[in-house]
PDB file of C-alpha atoms in Angstrom:
ATOM      1  CA  GLY V1219     142.837 205.199 123.481  1.00 53.00           C
ATOM      2  CA  ALA V1220     140.525 208.234 123.718  1.00 76.00           C
ATOM      3  CA  GLY V1221     142.467 210.686 121.307  1.00 92.00           C
ATOM      4  CA  VAL V1222     145.420 210.510 118.931  1.00 96.00           C
ATOM      5  CA  SER V1223     148.646 210.566 120.836  1.00 96.00           C
ATOM      6  CA  GLN V1224     152.027 211.652 119.573  1.00 97.00           C
ATOM      7  CA  SER V1225     155.429 211.512 121.122  1.00 97.00           C
ATOM      8  CA  PRO V1226     157.699 213.094 121.768  1.00 97.00           C
ATOM      9  CA  SER V1227     155.822 216.350 122.416  1.00 96.00           C
ATOM     10  CA  ASN V1228     159.056 218.296 121.793  1.00 97.00           C
ATOM     11  CA  LYS V1229     162.394 217.279 120.221  1.00 98.00           C
ATOM     12  CA  VAL V1230     165.492 219.113 119.767  1.00 98.00           C
ATOM     13  CA  THR V1231     168.077 217.653 117.357  1.00 98.00           C
ATOM     14  CA  GLU V1232     171.401 218.682 115.954  1.00 97.00           C
ATOM     15  CA  LYS V1233     171.507 219.375 112.100  1.00 98.00           C
ATOM     16  CA  GLY V1234     172.368 216.176 110.180  1.00 98.00           C
ATOM     17  CA  LYS V1235     170.919 213.648 112.614  1.00 98.00           C
ATOM     18  CA  ASP V1236     167.872 211.394 112.137  1.00 98.00           C
ATOM     19  CA  VAL V1237     164.630 211.722 114.145  1.00 98.00           C
ATOM     20  CA  GLU V1238     161.726 209.429 114.387  1.00 98.00           C
ATOM     21  CA  LEU V1239     158.222 210.642 115.393  1.00 98.00           C
ATOM     22  CA  ARG V1240     155.533 208.454 116.529  1.00 98.00           C
ATOM     23  CA  CYS V1241     151.896 208.628 116.094  1.00 97.00           C
ATOM     24  CA  ASP V1242     149.105 206.400 118.013  1.00 96.00           C
ATOM     25  CA  PRO V1243     145.887 206.859 116.198  1.00 95.00           C
ATOM     26  CA  ILE V1244     142.285 206.438 117.626  1.00 94.00           C
ATOM     27  CA  SER V1245     141.616 202.617 117.660  1.00 91.00           C
ATOM     28  CA  GLY V1246     139.496 201.702 114.864  1.00 89.00           C
ATOM     29  CA  HIS V1247     140.236 204.548 112.674  1.00 91.00           C
ATOM     30  CA  THR V1248     141.465 203.324 109.276  1.00 90.00           C
ATOM     31  CA  ALA V1249     142.929 206.609 108.070  1.00 92.00           C
ATOM     32  CA  LEU V1250     146.172 208.381 109.366  1.00 94.00           C
ATOM     33  CA  TYR V1251     147.490 211.418 108.093  1.00 95.00           C
ATOM     34  CA  TRP V1252     150.738 213.406 108.681  1.00 97.00           C
ATOM     35  CA  TYR V1253     150.927 217.275 108.426  1.00 96.00           C
ATOM     36  CA  ARG V1254     153.443 219.796 109.377  1.00 96.00           C
ATOM     37  CA  GLN V1255     152.972 223.388 110.504  1.00 95.00           C
ATOM     38  CA  SER V1256     155.579 225.999 110.404  1.00 92.00           C
ATOM     39  CA  LEU V1257     155.314 228.921 112.768  1.00 85.00           C
ATOM     40  CA  GLY V1258     152.343 231.335 111.964  1.00 78.00           C
ATOM     41  CA  GLN V1259     151.395 229.068 108.798  1.00 83.00           C
ATOM     42  CA  GLY V1260     148.789 226.481 107.663  1.00 86.00           C
ATOM     43  CA  LEU V1261     149.289 222.956 107.719  1.00 91.00           C
ATOM     44  CA  GLU V1262     151.289 221.090 105.067  1.00 93.00           C
ATOM     45  CA  PHE V1263     150.066 217.710 104.003  1.00 93.00           C
ATOM     46  CA  LEU V1264     152.779 215.026 104.082  1.00 96.00           C
ATOM     47  CA  ILE V1265     151.324 211.606 103.846  1.00 95.00           C
ATOM     48  CA  TYR V1266     148.043 209.626 104.181  1.00 93.00           C
ATOM     49  CA  PHE V1267     147.464 205.901 104.942  1.00 93.00           C
ATOM     50  CA  GLN V1268     144.292 204.226 104.548  1.00 90.00           C
ATOM     51  CA  GLY V1269     143.921 200.786 105.660  1.00 86.00           C
ATOM     52  CA  ASN V1270     146.224 198.143 103.442  1.00 84.00           C
ATOM     53  CA  SER V1271     146.315 200.637 100.442  1.00 88.00           C
ATOM     54  CA  ALA V1272     149.565 201.954  99.286  1.00 89.00           C
ATOM     55  CA  PRO V1273     150.086 205.331 101.195  1.00 92.00           C
ATOM     56  CA  ASP V1274     149.564 208.674  99.366  1.00 93.00           C
ATOM     57  CA  LYS V1275     153.163 210.059  99.752  1.00 93.00           C
ATOM     58  CA  SER V1276     152.586 213.133  97.398  1.00 92.00           C
ATOM     59  CA  GLY V1277     153.256 215.608 100.175  1.00 93.00           C
ATOM     60  CA  LEU V1278     156.660 214.372 101.392  1.00 96.00           C
ATOM     61  CA  PRO V1279     158.914 217.372 100.643  1.00 95.00           C
ATOM     62  CA  SER V1280     162.144 215.351  99.776  1.00 95.00           C
ATOM     63  CA  ASP V1281     163.523 211.827 100.121  1.00 96.00           C
ATOM     64  CA  ARG V1282     164.903 212.372 103.528  1.00 98.00           C
ATOM     65  CA  PHE V1283     161.267 211.946 104.602  1.00 98.00           C
ATOM     66  CA  SER V1284     159.479 208.612 105.074  1.00 97.00           C
ATOM     67  CA  ALA V1285     156.763 207.216 107.008  1.00 97.00           C
ATOM     68  CA  GLU V1286     155.319 203.757 107.764  1.00 95.00           C
ATOM     69  CA  ARG V1287     152.491 202.301 109.506  1.00 94.00           C
ATOM     70  CA  THR V1288     152.599 199.004 111.285  1.00 86.00           C
ATOM     71  CA  GLY V1289     149.611 196.718 111.599  1.00 82.00           C
ATOM     72  CA  GLY V1290     147.288 199.291 110.528  1.00 78.00           C
ATOM     73  CA  SER V1291     147.745 201.276 113.608  1.00 90.00           C
ATOM     74  CA  VAL V1292     150.888 203.121 114.988  1.00 95.00           C
ATOM     75  CA  SER V1293     152.749 205.227 112.647  1.00 97.00           C
ATOM     76  CA  THR V1294     156.400 206.592 112.451  1.00 97.00           C
ATOM     77  CA  LEU V1295     157.403 209.715 110.629  1.00 98.00           C
ATOM     78  CA  THR V1296     161.358 209.616 109.968  1.00 98.00           C
ATOM     79  CA  ILE V1297     163.329 212.530 108.874  1.00 98.00           C
ATOM     80  CA  GLN V1298     166.859 211.558 107.812  1.00 98.00           C
ATOM     81  CA  ARG V1299     169.873 214.200 108.155  1.00 98.00           C
ATOM     82  CA  THR V1300     167.711 216.874 109.508  1.00 98.00           C
ATOM     83  CA  GLN V1301     168.016 220.400 108.249  1.00 97.00           C
ATOM     84  CA  GLN V1302     167.091 223.737 110.065  1.00 96.00           C
ATOM     85  CA  GLU V1303     164.119 224.160 107.584  1.00 95.00           C
ATOM     86  CA  ASP V1304     162.623 221.106 108.884  1.00 97.00           C
ATOM     87  CA  SER V1305     161.845 222.757 112.083  1.00 97.00           C
ATOM     88  CA  ALA V1306     158.191 222.718 112.634  1.00 97.00           C
ATOM     89  CA  VAL V1307     155.286 221.156 114.404  1.00 97.00           C
ATOM     90  CA  TYR V1308     154.569 217.835 113.144  1.00 98.00           C
ATOM     91  CA  LEU V1309     150.891 216.874 113.408  1.00 97.00           C
ATOM     92  CA  CYS V1310     149.159 213.485 113.079  1.00 97.00           C
ATOM     93  CA  ALA V1311     145.518 212.989 112.586  1.00 95.00           C
ATOM     94  CA  SER V1312     143.260 209.930 112.132  1.00 94.00           C
ATOM     95  CA  SER V1313     139.857 209.573 110.789  1.00 91.00           C
ATOM     96  CA  TRP V1314     137.170 206.481 110.325  1.00 86.00           C
ATOM     97  CA  GLU V1315     137.802 206.113 106.621  1.00 74.00           C
ATOM     98  CA  GLY V1316     138.840 209.264 104.892  1.00 71.00           C
ATOM     99  CA  PRO V1317     138.894 212.964 105.085  1.00 69.00           C
ATOM    100  CA  SER V1318     135.128 213.409 104.665  1.00 69.00           C
ATOM    101  CA  TYR V1319     134.620 211.838 108.165  1.00 72.00           C
ATOM    102  CA  GLY V1320     136.500 214.650 110.020  1.00 81.00           C
ATOM    103  CA  TYR V1321     140.028 214.444 111.267  1.00 88.00           C
ATOM    104  CA  THR V1322     141.013 213.878 114.756  1.00 93.00           C
ATOM    105  CA  PHE V1323     144.358 215.574 115.562  1.00 95.00           C
ATOM    106  CA  GLY V1324     147.061 215.076 118.115  1.00 95.00           C
ATOM    107  CA  SER V1325     148.882 217.749 119.875  1.00 95.00           C
ATOM    108  CA  GLY V1326     151.738 217.299 117.603  1.00 96.00           C
ATOM    109  CA  THR V1327     155.519 217.170 117.906  1.00 97.00           C
ATOM    110  CA  ARG V1328     157.571 220.263 118.005  1.00 97.00           C
ATOM    111  CA  LEU V1329     160.651 219.607 116.280  1.00 98.00           C
ATOM    112  CA  THR V1330     163.642 222.086 116.507  1.00 97.00           C
ATOM    113  CA  VAL V1331     166.781 221.370 114.494  1.00 97.00           C
ATOM    114  CA  VAL V1332     169.849 223.449 115.929  1.00 97.00           C
TER     115      VAL V1332
ATOM    116  CA  LEU F1263     140.887 221.184  95.666  1.00 59.00           C
ATOM    117  CA  ALA F1264     138.776 224.250  95.757  1.00 67.00           C
ATOM    118  CA  LYS F1265     140.556 227.138  97.031  1.00 84.00           C
ATOM    119  CA  THR F1266     139.209 229.141 100.048  1.00 92.00           C
ATOM    120  CA  THR F1267     139.537 232.825 100.745  1.00 94.00           C
ATOM    121  CA  GLN F1268     139.033 234.243 104.472  1.00 95.00           C
ATOM    122  CA  PRO F1269     140.021 237.182 106.520  1.00 96.00           C
ATOM    123  CA  ILE F1270     143.495 236.820 107.975  1.00 95.00           C
ATOM    124  CA  SER F1271     142.251 238.200 111.312  1.00 97.00           C
ATOM    125  CA  MET F1272     139.572 239.323 113.435  1.00 97.00           C
ATOM    126  CA  ASP F1273     139.137 241.009 116.612  1.00 97.00           C
ATOM    127  CA  SER F1274     135.939 240.874 118.712  1.00 97.00           C
ATOM    128  CA  TYR F1275     134.836 241.742 122.417  1.00 97.00           C
ATOM    129  CA  GLU F1276     133.477 239.277 124.795  1.00 97.00           C
ATOM    130  CA  GLY F1277     129.831 238.410 124.475  1.00 97.00           C
ATOM    131  CA  GLN F1278     129.463 239.581 120.962  1.00 97.00           C
ATOM    132  CA  GLU F1279     128.464 237.364 118.084  1.00 97.00           C
ATOM    133  CA  VAL F1280     131.272 236.761 115.712  1.00 98.00           C
ATOM    134  CA  ASN F1281     130.836 235.821 112.001  1.00 98.00           C
ATOM    135  CA  ILE F1282     133.678 234.494 109.794  1.00 98.00           C
ATOM    136  CA  THR F1283     132.909 234.599 106.113  1.00 97.00           C
ATOM    137  CA  CYS F1284     134.769 232.255 103.589  1.00 96.00           C
ATOM    138  CA  SER F1285     134.677 232.249  99.870  1.00 96.00           C
ATOM    139  CA  HIS F1286     134.994 229.329  97.745  1.00 94.00           C
ATOM    140  CA  ASN F1287     133.913 230.303  93.984  1.00 94.00           C
ATOM    141  CA  ASN F1288     135.006 227.106  92.691  1.00 92.00           C
ATOM    142  CA  ILE F1289     133.383 224.733  94.967  1.00 93.00           C
ATOM    143  CA  ALA F1290     132.176 221.450  93.068  1.00 93.00           C
ATOM    144  CA  THR F1291     128.792 219.835  93.209  1.00 93.00           C
ATOM    145  CA  ASN F1292     129.975 216.923  95.604  1.00 92.00           C
ATOM    146  CA  ASP F1293     132.125 219.232  97.673  1.00 93.00           C
ATOM    147  CA  TYR F1294     130.990 220.295 101.262  1.00 91.00           C
ATOM    148  CA  ILE F1295     132.221 222.757 103.786  1.00 95.00           C
ATOM    149  CA  THR F1296     134.183 222.107 106.983  1.00 95.00           C
ATOM    150  CA  TRP F1297     135.420 224.391 109.834  1.00 96.00           C
ATOM    151  CA  TYR F1298     138.244 223.470 112.022  1.00 96.00           C
ATOM    152  CA  GLN F1299     139.477 225.446 115.217  1.00 96.00           C
ATOM    153  CA  GLN F1300     142.964 225.565 116.409  1.00 95.00           C
ATOM    154  CA  PHE F1301     144.109 226.671 119.741  1.00 94.00           C
ATOM    155  CA  PRO F1302     147.772 227.349 120.357  1.00 89.00           C
ATOM    156  CA  SER F1303     150.057 224.297 121.001  1.00 87.00           C
ATOM    157  CA  GLN F1304     147.202 222.036 119.790  1.00 91.00           C
ATOM    158  CA  GLY F1305     146.187 220.297 116.516  1.00 93.00           C
ATOM    159  CA  PRO F1306     143.034 221.610 114.864  1.00 94.00           C
ATOM    160  CA  ARG F1307     139.672 220.401 116.042  1.00 94.00           C
ATOM    161  CA  PHE F1308     136.688 219.938 113.901  1.00 93.00           C
ATOM    162  CA  ILE F1309     133.704 222.083 114.873  1.00 95.00           C
ATOM    163  CA  ILE F1310     131.038 222.005 112.179  1.00 95.00           C
ATOM    164  CA  GLN F1311     130.362 220.828 108.551  1.00 94.00           C
ATOM    165  CA  GLY F1312     127.623 221.137 106.099  1.00 94.00           C
ATOM    166  CA  TYR F1313     126.601 221.181 102.497  1.00 94.00           C
ATOM    167  CA  LYS F1314     123.831 223.926 101.978  1.00 92.00           C
ATOM    168  CA  THR F1315     121.616 226.008 103.915  1.00 91.00           C
ATOM    169  CA  LYS F1316     121.981 226.074 107.813  1.00 95.00           C
ATOM    170  CA  VAL F1317     123.845 223.835 110.412  1.00 95.00           C
ATOM    171  CA  THR F1318     123.789 224.441 114.002  1.00 96.00           C
ATOM    172  CA  ASN F1319     125.583 222.417 116.828  1.00 94.00           C
ATOM    173  CA  GLU F1320     126.403 223.404 120.273  1.00 93.00           C
ATOM    174  CA  VAL F1321     129.626 225.226 119.311  1.00 92.00           C
ATOM    175  CA  ALA F1322     128.728 227.264 116.221  1.00 96.00           C
ATOM    176  CA  SER F1323     126.270 227.645 113.402  1.00 97.00           C
ATOM    177  CA  LEU F1324     127.248 227.600 109.699  1.00 98.00           C
ATOM    178  CA  PHE F1325     125.318 229.353 106.869  1.00 97.00           C
ATOM    179  CA  ILE F1326     125.651 228.244 103.274  1.00 97.00           C
ATOM    180  CA  PRO F1327     123.776 230.262 100.634  1.00 96.00           C
ATOM    181  CA  ALA F1328     122.054 228.562  97.733  1.00 95.00           C
ATOM    182  CA  ASP F1329     124.943 229.162  95.268  1.00 95.00           C
ATOM    183  CA  ARG F1330     127.466 227.724  97.902  1.00 96.00           C
ATOM    184  CA  LYS F1331     130.114 229.883  96.656  1.00 95.00           C
ATOM    185  CA  SER F1332     130.744 231.262 100.438  1.00 96.00           C
ATOM    186  CA  SER F1333     129.928 230.242 103.761  1.00 97.00           C
ATOM    187  CA  THR F1334     129.768 231.958 107.232  1.00 98.00           C
ATOM    188  CA  LEU F1335     130.737 230.408 110.493  1.00 98.00           C
ATOM    189  CA  SER F1336     128.762 232.118 113.418  1.00 98.00           C
ATOM    190  CA  LEU F1337     129.998 231.985 117.079  1.00 97.00           C
ATOM    191  CA  PRO F1338     127.281 233.229 119.444  1.00 94.00           C
ATOM    192  CA  ARG F1339     128.740 235.197 122.471  1.00 93.00           C
ATOM    193  CA  VAL F1340     132.240 234.530 122.160  1.00 97.00           C
ATOM    194  CA  SER F1341     134.430 234.278 125.431  1.00 97.00           C
ATOM    195  CA  LEU F1342     138.179 234.824 125.810  1.00 97.00           C
ATOM    196  CA  SER F1343     138.562 231.052 125.387  1.00 96.00           C
ATOM    197  CA  ASP F1344     137.344 231.256 121.878  1.00 96.00           C
ATOM    198  CA  THR F1345     140.480 233.096 120.808  1.00 97.00           C
ATOM    199  CA  ALA F1346     142.068 230.578 118.160  1.00 97.00           C
ATOM    200  CA  VAL F1347     142.653 230.293 114.417  1.00 96.00           C
ATOM    201  CA  TYR F1348     139.492 229.135 112.450  1.00 97.00           C
ATOM    202  CA  TYR F1349     140.001 227.380 109.156  1.00 96.00           C
ATOM    203  CA  CYS F1350     137.607 227.008 106.374  1.00 96.00           C
ATOM    204  CA  LEU F1351     137.935 223.941 104.180  1.00 94.00           C
ATOM    205  CA  VAL F1352     136.171 222.870 100.977  1.00 93.00           C
ATOM    206  CA  VAL F1353     136.347 218.835 101.289  1.00 90.00           C
ATOM    207  CA  ASP F1354     136.202 216.700  98.224  1.00 88.00           C
ATOM    208  CA  PRO F1355     134.884 213.321  99.241  1.00 85.00           C
ATOM    209  CA  GLY F1356     137.049 211.690  96.871  1.00 83.00           C
ATOM    210  CA  ALA F1357     140.217 213.331  98.029  1.00 83.00           C
ATOM    211  CA  ASN F1358     143.136 211.635 100.146  1.00 79.00           C
ATOM    212  CA  ASN F1359     143.609 215.082 102.109  1.00 82.00           C
ATOM    213  CA  LEU F1360     142.258 218.156 103.447  1.00 85.00           C
ATOM    214  CA  PHE F1361     143.850 221.447 102.339  1.00 86.00           C
ATOM    215  CA  PHE F1362     144.316 223.983 105.160  1.00 88.00           C
ATOM    216  CA  GLY F1363     144.934 227.415 104.385  1.00 85.00           C
ATOM    217  CA  THR F1364     146.406 229.916 106.874  1.00 86.00           C
ATOM    218  CA  GLY F1365     143.025 230.338 108.495  1.00 94.00           C
ATOM    219  CA  THR F1366     141.368 233.389 110.449  1.00 97.00           C
ATOM    220  CA  ARG F1367     143.054 234.311 113.563  1.00 96.00           C
ATOM    221  CA  LEU F1368     140.240 235.458 115.997  1.00 98.00           C
ATOM    222  CA  THR F1369     141.196 237.390 119.013  1.00 98.00           C
ATOM    223  CA  VAL F1370     138.663 237.864 121.596  1.00 97.00           C
ATOM    224  CA  ILE F1371     139.273 241.009 123.946  1.00 96.00           C
ATOM    225  CA  PRO F1372     138.052 241.457 127.319  1.00 94.00           C
TER     226      PRO F1372
END
């Protein structure tokens, strides 16, 4: 597609439930990133996928967070047993090969845990 | 990753030139400087990138002195639609991700 697409745009979930957030990167972009942004804060790196290499998961805050990327394209970020502190905007970005090529971000998924 | 320091916020009137300065004292030889812009309810958008001296595109100019310990993003004749958060980043070409600080919140006033 023309841009990075994320769904859903908004998600309200009850504490303790699992959620899945989806990202469709720009076609041909081999690198995909997940960040999250809390209200009024900067972006926090979560995970990085590059081609067929093992993902860099160094930013995942706990083992409740996981992500996969199928077929080198679509990615899903899963948060298990959501907590209120997980409430944030989750942003996905893609780029040609790595961060030095510049990111294109999606509009994000606003997650609210009640 | 080299740390960056930039003002938390700035105000400007419409039509004025705005200069946002970022310091990055620990920048490494291979690093370069990138600026992103973020509007409310959107992801950040790449606006300009440079290694040294001056870079200009249709949106902004980027000035980098010889010692590269700082950089200045210049927005000519801002309009209300330039109200956004501007992030200064130092990019390590070998790194796996970009580090975004809290940025500079620019408010353009009518």
